[in-house]
mmCIF file of C-alpha atoms in Angstrom:
data_model
loop_
_atom_site.group_PDB
_atom_site.id
_atom_site.type_symbol
_atom_site.label_atom_id
_atom_site.label_comp_id
_atom_site.label_asym_id
_atom_site.label_seq_id
_atom_site.Cartn_x
_atom_site.Cartn_y
_atom_site.Cartn_z
ATOM 1 C CA MET A 35 -0.049 0.024 0.039
ATOM 2 C CA ALA A 36 1.184 3.514 -0.696
ATOM 3 C CA GLY A 37 2.519 5.332 2.342
ATOM 4 C CA LEU A 38 1.260 8.425 3.864
ATOM 5 C CA ASP A 39 1.783 11.727 2.127
ATOM 6 C CA THR A 40 5.555 12.562 1.994
ATOM 7 C CA THR A 41 5.537 15.708 -0.098
ATOM 8 C CA GLY A 42 7.260 18.874 0.931
ATOM 9 C CA SER A 43 3.892 20.673 1.096
ATOM 10 C CA ASN A 44 2.721 18.402 3.865
ATOM 11 C CA PRO A 45 2.900 20.191 7.263
ATOM 12 C CA ASP A 46 4.120 16.840 8.668
ATOM 13 C CA VAL A 47 7.213 17.107 6.474
ATOM 14 C CA SER A 48 7.775 20.754 7.373
ATOM 15 C CA LEU A 49 7.675 20.008 11.084
ATOM 16 C CA LEU A 50 10.074 17.197 10.536
ATOM 17 C CA TYR A 51 12.603 19.544 8.982
ATOM 18 C CA ASP A 52 12.045 22.105 11.744
ATOM 19 C CA ILE A 53 12.785 19.560 14.505
ATOM 20 C CA ASN A 54 15.439 17.727 12.701
ATOM 21 C CA GLY A 55 17.048 20.992 11.888
ATOM 22 C CA LEU A 56 17.799 21.368 15.582
ATOM 23 C CA ALA A 57 20.163 18.416 15.377
ATOM 24 C CA GLU A 58 22.233 20.037 12.623
ATOM 25 C CA ASP A 59 22.570 23.119 14.632
ATOM 26 C CA SER A 60 23.431 21.324 17.852
ATOM 27 C CA PRO A 61 26.948 20.655 19.201
ATOM 28 C CA ALA A 62 28.259 17.221 18.382
ATOM 29 C CA LEU A 63 28.179 16.150 21.990
ATOM 30 C CA LEU A 64 24.500 17.130 22.420
ATOM 31 C CA ALA A 65 23.454 15.383 19.136
ATOM 32 C CA LYS A 66 25.287 12.222 20.300
ATOM 33 C CA SER A 67 23.644 12.360 23.738
ATOM 34 C CA MET A 68 20.235 12.697 22.128
ATOM 35 C CA GLU A 69 21.001 9.733 19.904
ATOM 36 C CA PHE A 70 21.602 7.504 22.883
ATOM 37 C CA VAL A 71 18.703 8.959 24.936
ATOM 38 C CA GLY A 72 16.194 8.594 22.049
ATOM 39 C CA GLU A 73 17.425 5.017 20.997
ATOM 40 C CA TYR A 74 17.915 3.565 24.409
ATOM 41 C CA GLY A 75 18.007 5.970 27.383
ATOM 42 C CA LEU A 76 14.351 6.887 27.671
ATOM 43 C CA LEU A 77 13.129 3.287 27.268
ATOM 44 C CA LEU A 78 15.594 2.264 30.034
ATOM 45 C CA ALA A 79 14.402 5.091 32.243
ATOM 46 C CA LEU A 80 10.746 3.925 31.759
ATOM 47 C CA VAL A 81 11.680 0.440 32.622
ATOM 48 C CA LEU A 82 13.365 1.694 35.771
ATOM 49 C CA LEU A 83 10.207 3.810 36.516
ATOM 50 C CA VAL A 84 8.060 0.647 36.305
ATOM 51 C CA VAL A 85 10.465 -1.156 38.693
ATOM 52 C CA TRP A 86 10.304 1.738 41.180
ATOM 53 C CA CYS A 87 6.486 1.838 40.991
ATOM 54 C CA TRP A 88 6.293 -2.014 41.531
ATOM 55 C CA TRP A 89 8.558 -1.670 44.597
ATOM 56 C CA GLY A 90 6.389 0.960 46.157
ATOM 57 C CA GLN A 91 3.061 -0.689 45.379
ATOM 58 C CA ARG A 92 4.109 -3.809 47.169
ATOM 59 C CA LYS A 93 3.990 -1.848 50.378
ATOM 60 C CA ARG A 94 0.275 -1.351 50.411
ATOM 61 C CA GLY A 95 -1.365 -2.191 53.803
ATOM 62 C CA LYS A 96 -3.478 -5.158 52.742
ATOM 63 C CA LEU A 97 -2.745 -8.084 50.484
ATOM 64 C CA ASP A 98 -5.828 -7.281 48.326
ATOM 65 C CA ASP A 99 -4.784 -3.678 47.847
ATOM 66 C CA ALA A 100 -1.162 -4.607 47.054
ATOM 67 C CA ALA A 101 -2.201 -7.445 44.696
ATOM 68 C CA SER A 102 -4.487 -5.150 42.645
ATOM 69 C CA SER A 103 -1.789 -2.316 42.603
ATOM 70 C CA VAL A 104 1.034 -4.688 41.527
ATOM 71 C CA ALA A 105 -1.204 -6.307 38.854
ATOM 72 C CA ALA A 106 -1.679 -2.852 37.362
ATOM 73 C CA VAL A 107 2.058 -2.323 37.295
ATOM 74 C CA VAL A 108 2.635 -5.632 35.641
ATOM 75 C CA TRP A 109 0.131 -4.583 32.983
ATOM 76 C CA ALA A 110 2.500 -1.870 31.965
ATOM 77 C CA PRO A 111 5.152 -4.040 30.250
ATOM 78 C CA LEU A 112 2.640 -6.385 28.965
ATOM 79 C CA ALA A 113 0.637 -3.569 27.347
ATOM 80 C CA ALA A 114 3.883 -2.336 25.735
ATOM 81 C CA GLY A 115 4.566 -5.704 24.336
ATOM 82 C CA ILE A 116 1.090 -6.187 22.924
ATOM 83 C CA ALA A 117 1.088 -2.700 21.364
ATOM 84 C CA VAL A 118 4.250 -3.468 19.522
ATOM 85 C CA LEU A 119 2.878 -6.717 18.257
ATOM 86 C CA VAL A 120 -0.307 -4.780 17.025
ATOM 87 C CA ASN A 121 1.971 -2.376 15.282
ATOM 88 C CA VAL A 122 3.518 -5.081 13.093
ATOM 89 C CA PRO A 123 0.637 -5.482 10.626
ATOM 90 C CA ILE A 124 0.050 -1.763 10.737
ATOM 91 C CA ARG A 125 3.554 -1.065 9.450
ATOM 92 C CA GLY A 126 3.230 -3.837 6.811
ATOM 93 C CA PHE A 127 -0.106 -2.301 5.648
ATOM 94 C CA VAL A 128 0.904 1.355 5.448
ATOM 95 C CA GLU A 129 4.444 0.749 4.208
ATOM 96 C CA ARG A 130 5.683 4.325 4.800
ATOM 97 C CA PRO A 131 9.379 4.641 4.160
ATOM 98 C CA ARG A 132 11.724 6.286 6.621
ATOM 99 C CA PRO A 133 11.887 10.017 6.049
ATOM 100 C CA PHE A 134 15.612 10.066 5.167
ATOM 101 C CA LYS A 135 14.856 7.737 2.211
ATOM 102 C CA VAL A 136 12.465 10.283 0.758
ATOM 103 C CA HIS A 137 13.793 13.661 1.750
ATOM 104 C CA ASP A 138 17.199 15.090 1.302
ATOM 105 C CA GLY A 139 19.075 17.297 3.739
ATOM 106 C CA LEU A 140 18.062 15.450 6.906
ATOM 107 C CA GLU A 141 20.543 15.030 9.817
ATOM 108 C CA VAL A 142 20.147 11.208 10.521
ATOM 109 C CA LEU A 143 21.652 10.457 13.940
ATOM 110 C CA VAL A 144 21.001 6.631 13.734
ATOM 111 C CA LYS A 145 22.162 4.658 10.742
ATOM 112 C CA GLY A 146 20.862 1.311 9.489
ATOM 113 C CA LYS A 147 17.121 1.768 9.916
ATOM 114 C CA THR A 148 15.612 -0.309 6.993
ATOM 115 C CA ASP A 149 12.142 -1.035 8.170
ATOM 116 C CA PHE A 150 9.049 1.090 7.666
ATOM 117 C CA SER A 151 8.396 4.330 9.589
ATOM 118 C CA PHE A 152 4.693 4.329 10.556
ATOM 119 C CA VAL A 153 3.962 3.588 13.407
ATOM 120 C CA SER A 154 6.945 4.410 15.616
ATOM 121 C CA ASP A 155 7.914 1.407 17.852
ATOM 122 C CA HIS A 156 9.728 3.524 20.301
ATOM 123 C CA ALA A 157 6.746 5.991 20.636
ATOM 124 C CA THR A 158 4.351 3.038 20.925
ATOM 125 C CA LEU A 159 6.356 1.383 23.693
ATOM 126 C CA ALA A 160 7.004 4.505 25.653
ATOM 127 C CA MET A 161 3.350 5.712 25.677
ATOM 128 C CA ALA A 162 1.932 2.253 26.453
ATOM 129 C CA LEU A 163 4.253 2.172 29.558
ATOM 130 C CA GLY A 164 3.343 5.695 30.552
ATOM 131 C CA ALA A 165 -0.364 5.241 30.038
ATOM 132 C CA ALA A 166 -0.426 1.901 31.789
ATOM 133 C CA LEU A 167 1.545 3.273 34.685
ATOM 134 C CA PHE A 168 -1.043 6.185 35.010
ATOM 135 C CA VAL A 169 -3.696 3.454 35.647
ATOM 136 C CA ALA A 170 -1.549 2.046 38.413
ATOM 137 C CA ASN A 171 -0.246 5.219 40.018
ATOM 138 C CA ARG A 172 -1.042 8.830 38.854
ATOM 139 C CA LYS A 173 2.204 10.312 39.872
ATOM 140 C CA PHE A 174 4.443 7.682 38.262
ATOM 141 C CA GLY A 175 2.128 7.731 35.226
ATOM 142 C CA LEU A 176 2.526 11.426 34.661
ATOM 143 C CA VAL A 177 6.316 11.033 34.836
ATOM 144 C CA GLY A 178 6.098 8.110 32.309
ATOM 145 C CA ILE A 179 3.867 10.010 29.976
ATOM 146 C CA ALA A 180 6.299 13.081 30.131
ATOM 147 C CA LEU A 181 9.192 10.631 29.241
ATOM 148 C CA ALA A 182 7.136 9.146 26.413
ATOM 149 C CA LEU A 183 6.530 12.686 24.931
ATOM 150 C CA PHE A 184 10.186 13.437 25.120
ATOM 151 C CA GLU A 185 10.915 10.001 23.371
ATOM 152 C CA GLY A 186 8.545 11.071 20.538
ATOM 153 C CA PHE A 187 10.464 14.307 20.027
ATOM 154 C CA CYS A 188 13.832 12.593 20.025
ATOM 155 C CA ARG A 189 12.655 10.200 17.268
ATOM 156 C CA VAL A 190 11.879 13.234 14.966
ATOM 157 C CA PHE A 191 14.976 15.070 16.159
ATOM 158 C CA MET A 192 17.075 11.997 15.204
ATOM 159 C CA GLY A 193 15.595 12.023 11.726
ATOM 160 C CA VAL A 194 14.155 8.566 11.847
ATOM 161 C CA HIS A 195 10.430 9.287 12.062
ATOM 162 C CA TYR A 196 7.932 11.774 10.831
ATOM 163 C CA PRO A 197 5.870 13.578 13.517
ATOM 164 C CA THR A 198 2.752 11.592 12.560
ATOM 165 C CA ASP A 199 4.672 8.315 13.017
ATOM 166 C CA VAL A 200 5.157 9.403 16.601
ATOM 167 C CA VAL A 201 1.577 10.676 17.104
ATOM 168 C CA GLY A 202 0.375 7.297 15.701
ATOM 169 C CA GLY A 203 2.593 5.476 18.241
ATOM 170 C CA PHE A 204 1.121 7.525 21.027
ATOM 171 C CA ALA A 205 -2.432 6.773 19.988
ATOM 172 C CA LEU A 206 -1.721 3.083 19.608
ATOM 173 C CA GLY A 207 0.125 2.759 22.936
ATOM 174 C CA THR A 208 -2.542 4.611 24.857
ATOM 175 C CA ALA A 209 -5.410 2.599 23.141
ATOM 176 C CA VAL A 210 -3.844 -0.746 24.072
ATOM 177 C CA ALA A 211 -2.876 0.303 27.649
ATOM 178 C CA LEU A 212 -6.364 1.754 28.496
ATOM 179 C CA LEU A 213 -8.804 -0.246 26.400
ATOM 180 C CA LEU A 214 -7.414 -3.614 27.522
ATOM 181 C CA SER A 215 -6.740 -2.536 31.007
ATOM 182 C CA PRO A 216 -10.031 -3.845 32.523
ATOM 183 C CA LEU A 217 -9.583 -7.338 31.043
ATOM 184 C CA ALA A 218 -5.954 -7.311 32.143
ATOM 185 C CA MET A 219 -6.822 -6.399 35.662
ATOM 186 C CA ALA A 220 -9.547 -9.150 35.769
ATOM 187 C CA LEU A 221 -6.968 -11.719 34.799
ATOM 188 C CA LEU A 222 -3.837 -10.496 36.617
ATOM 189 C CA THR A 223 -5.228 -9.503 39.937
ATOM 190 C CA PRO A 224 -6.245 -13.072 41.035
ATOM 191 C CA VAL A 225 -2.792 -14.277 39.957
ATOM 192 C CA ALA A 226 -1.208 -11.598 41.901
ATOM 193 C CA LYS A 227 -3.221 -12.473 45.025
ATOM 194 C CA ALA A 228 -2.232 -16.173 44.740
ATOM 195 C CA VAL A 229 1.426 -15.269 44.397
ATOM 196 C CA GLY A 230 1.128 -12.857 47.423
ATOM 197 C CA ARG A 231 -0.090 -15.703 49.536
ATOM 198 C CA THR A 232 2.869 -18.053 48.852
ATOM 199 C CA ARG A 233 5.773 -18.369 51.208
ATOM 200 C CA ARG A 234 8.701 -18.105 48.785
ATOM 201 C CA VAL A 235 7.717 -15.441 46.232
ATOM 202 C CA GLY A 236 4.928 -13.665 48.172
ATOM 203 C CA TRP A 237 7.285 -10.638 48.614
ATOM 204 C CA LEU A 238 7.023 -9.895 44.889
ATOM 205 C CA VAL A 239 3.391 -8.849 45.412
ATOM 206 C CA TRP A 240 3.221 -7.856 49.068
ATOM 207 C CA ALA A 241 5.973 -6.556 51.336
ATOM 208 C CA LYS A 242 3.817 -7.159 54.518
ATOM 209 C CA PRO A 243 4.379 -10.983 54.799
ATOM 210 C CA ALA A 244 8.109 -10.252 55.547
ATOM 211 C CA LEU A 245 6.939 -8.870 58.932
ATOM 212 C CA GLU A 246 4.121 -11.245 59.592
ATOM 213 C CA GLY A 247 5.224 -14.643 58.417
ATOM 214 C CA GLU A 248 4.409 -14.318 54.667
ATOM 215 C CA GLY A 249 1.038 -14.575 52.886
ATOM 216 C CA ALA A 250 -2.131 -16.138 54.121
ATOM 217 C CA GLU A 251 -0.166 -18.088 56.663
ATOM 218 C CA GLY A 252 1.309 -14.846 57.963
ATOM 219 C CA GLU A 253 -2.144 -13.350 58.374
ATOM 220 C CA ALA A 254 -3.294 -16.549 60.440
ATOM 221 C CA VAL A 255 -0.105 -16.250 62.607
ATOM 222 C CA ALA A 256 -0.780 -12.543 63.183
ATOM 223 C CA GLU A 257 -4.306 -13.391 64.330
ATOM 224 C CA LEU A 258 -3.227 -16.218 66.601
ATOM 225 C CA ALA A 259 -0.585 -13.875 68.085
ATOM 226 C CA GLN A 260 -3.145 -11.553 69.307
ATOM 227 C CA PRO A 261 -4.293 -11.982 72.950
ATOM 228 C CA PRO A 262 -7.776 -13.358 73.397
ATOM 229 C CA VAL A 263 -10.515 -10.890 74.073
ATOM 230 C CA SER A 264 -12.450 -11.887 77.210
ATOM 231 C CA GLY A 265 -14.538 -9.875 79.628
ATOM 232 C CA PRO A 266 -14.233 -6.168 80.300
ATOM 233 C CA ASP A 267 -12.155 -6.874 83.539
ATOM 234 C CA GLU A 268 -9.426 -8.535 81.635
ATOM 235 C CA ARG A 269 -9.310 -5.796 79.023
ATOM 236 C CA ASP A 270 -8.924 -3.255 81.836
ATOM 237 C CA LEU A 271 -6.026 -5.232 83.322
ATOM 238 C CA ALA A 272 -4.297 -5.386 79.966
ATOM 239 C CA ALA A 273 -4.584 -1.692 79.607
#
């Protein structure tokens, strides 16, 4: 199928030249840094953000709360993977060539890109992670979305994508993360609860068992450890 419009009269192309022109005017060190950040750095930062969010969500007070929160965090990388898989047939259908194969004068910071341009995998991955994190935790989600937006800017800055490639990636990543979230939570939450009740790996879901004996057994131990409640006289003596 013929790709999207790539003529110079297209505002998409004009914006491409405007943003990519910043790379040509930038110092070599800055351009090299943007190359690393746009290709690897921001995705790595998003992965670390997911890990950080997971670590905090484990510390919710009750197992049910921690399990549902951790399930939402686990959905983030799964959503990113599904979104990229959905993008495979989209790329094959649109068949839009990379901008540097059509337009002269672009400053291409990453060489060797031979696949199609629409939709951007990097933008799709980044926004799927950000949007799914937003479901799990608003603060972490906002940081993730901000990183995803910067990722999209970097892809155009590097000369490897049109702006609409990035916008398409944002839309695809957001759609997968949000539309499939209810189904994902319905499937992942029971699994997270079951894992949280185990002795060996319960800490992956709930940090509380480490203090109470782990999982459902820990809850039973905590209940047994509490003094029996008898008459009012005994309660007064205990006080």
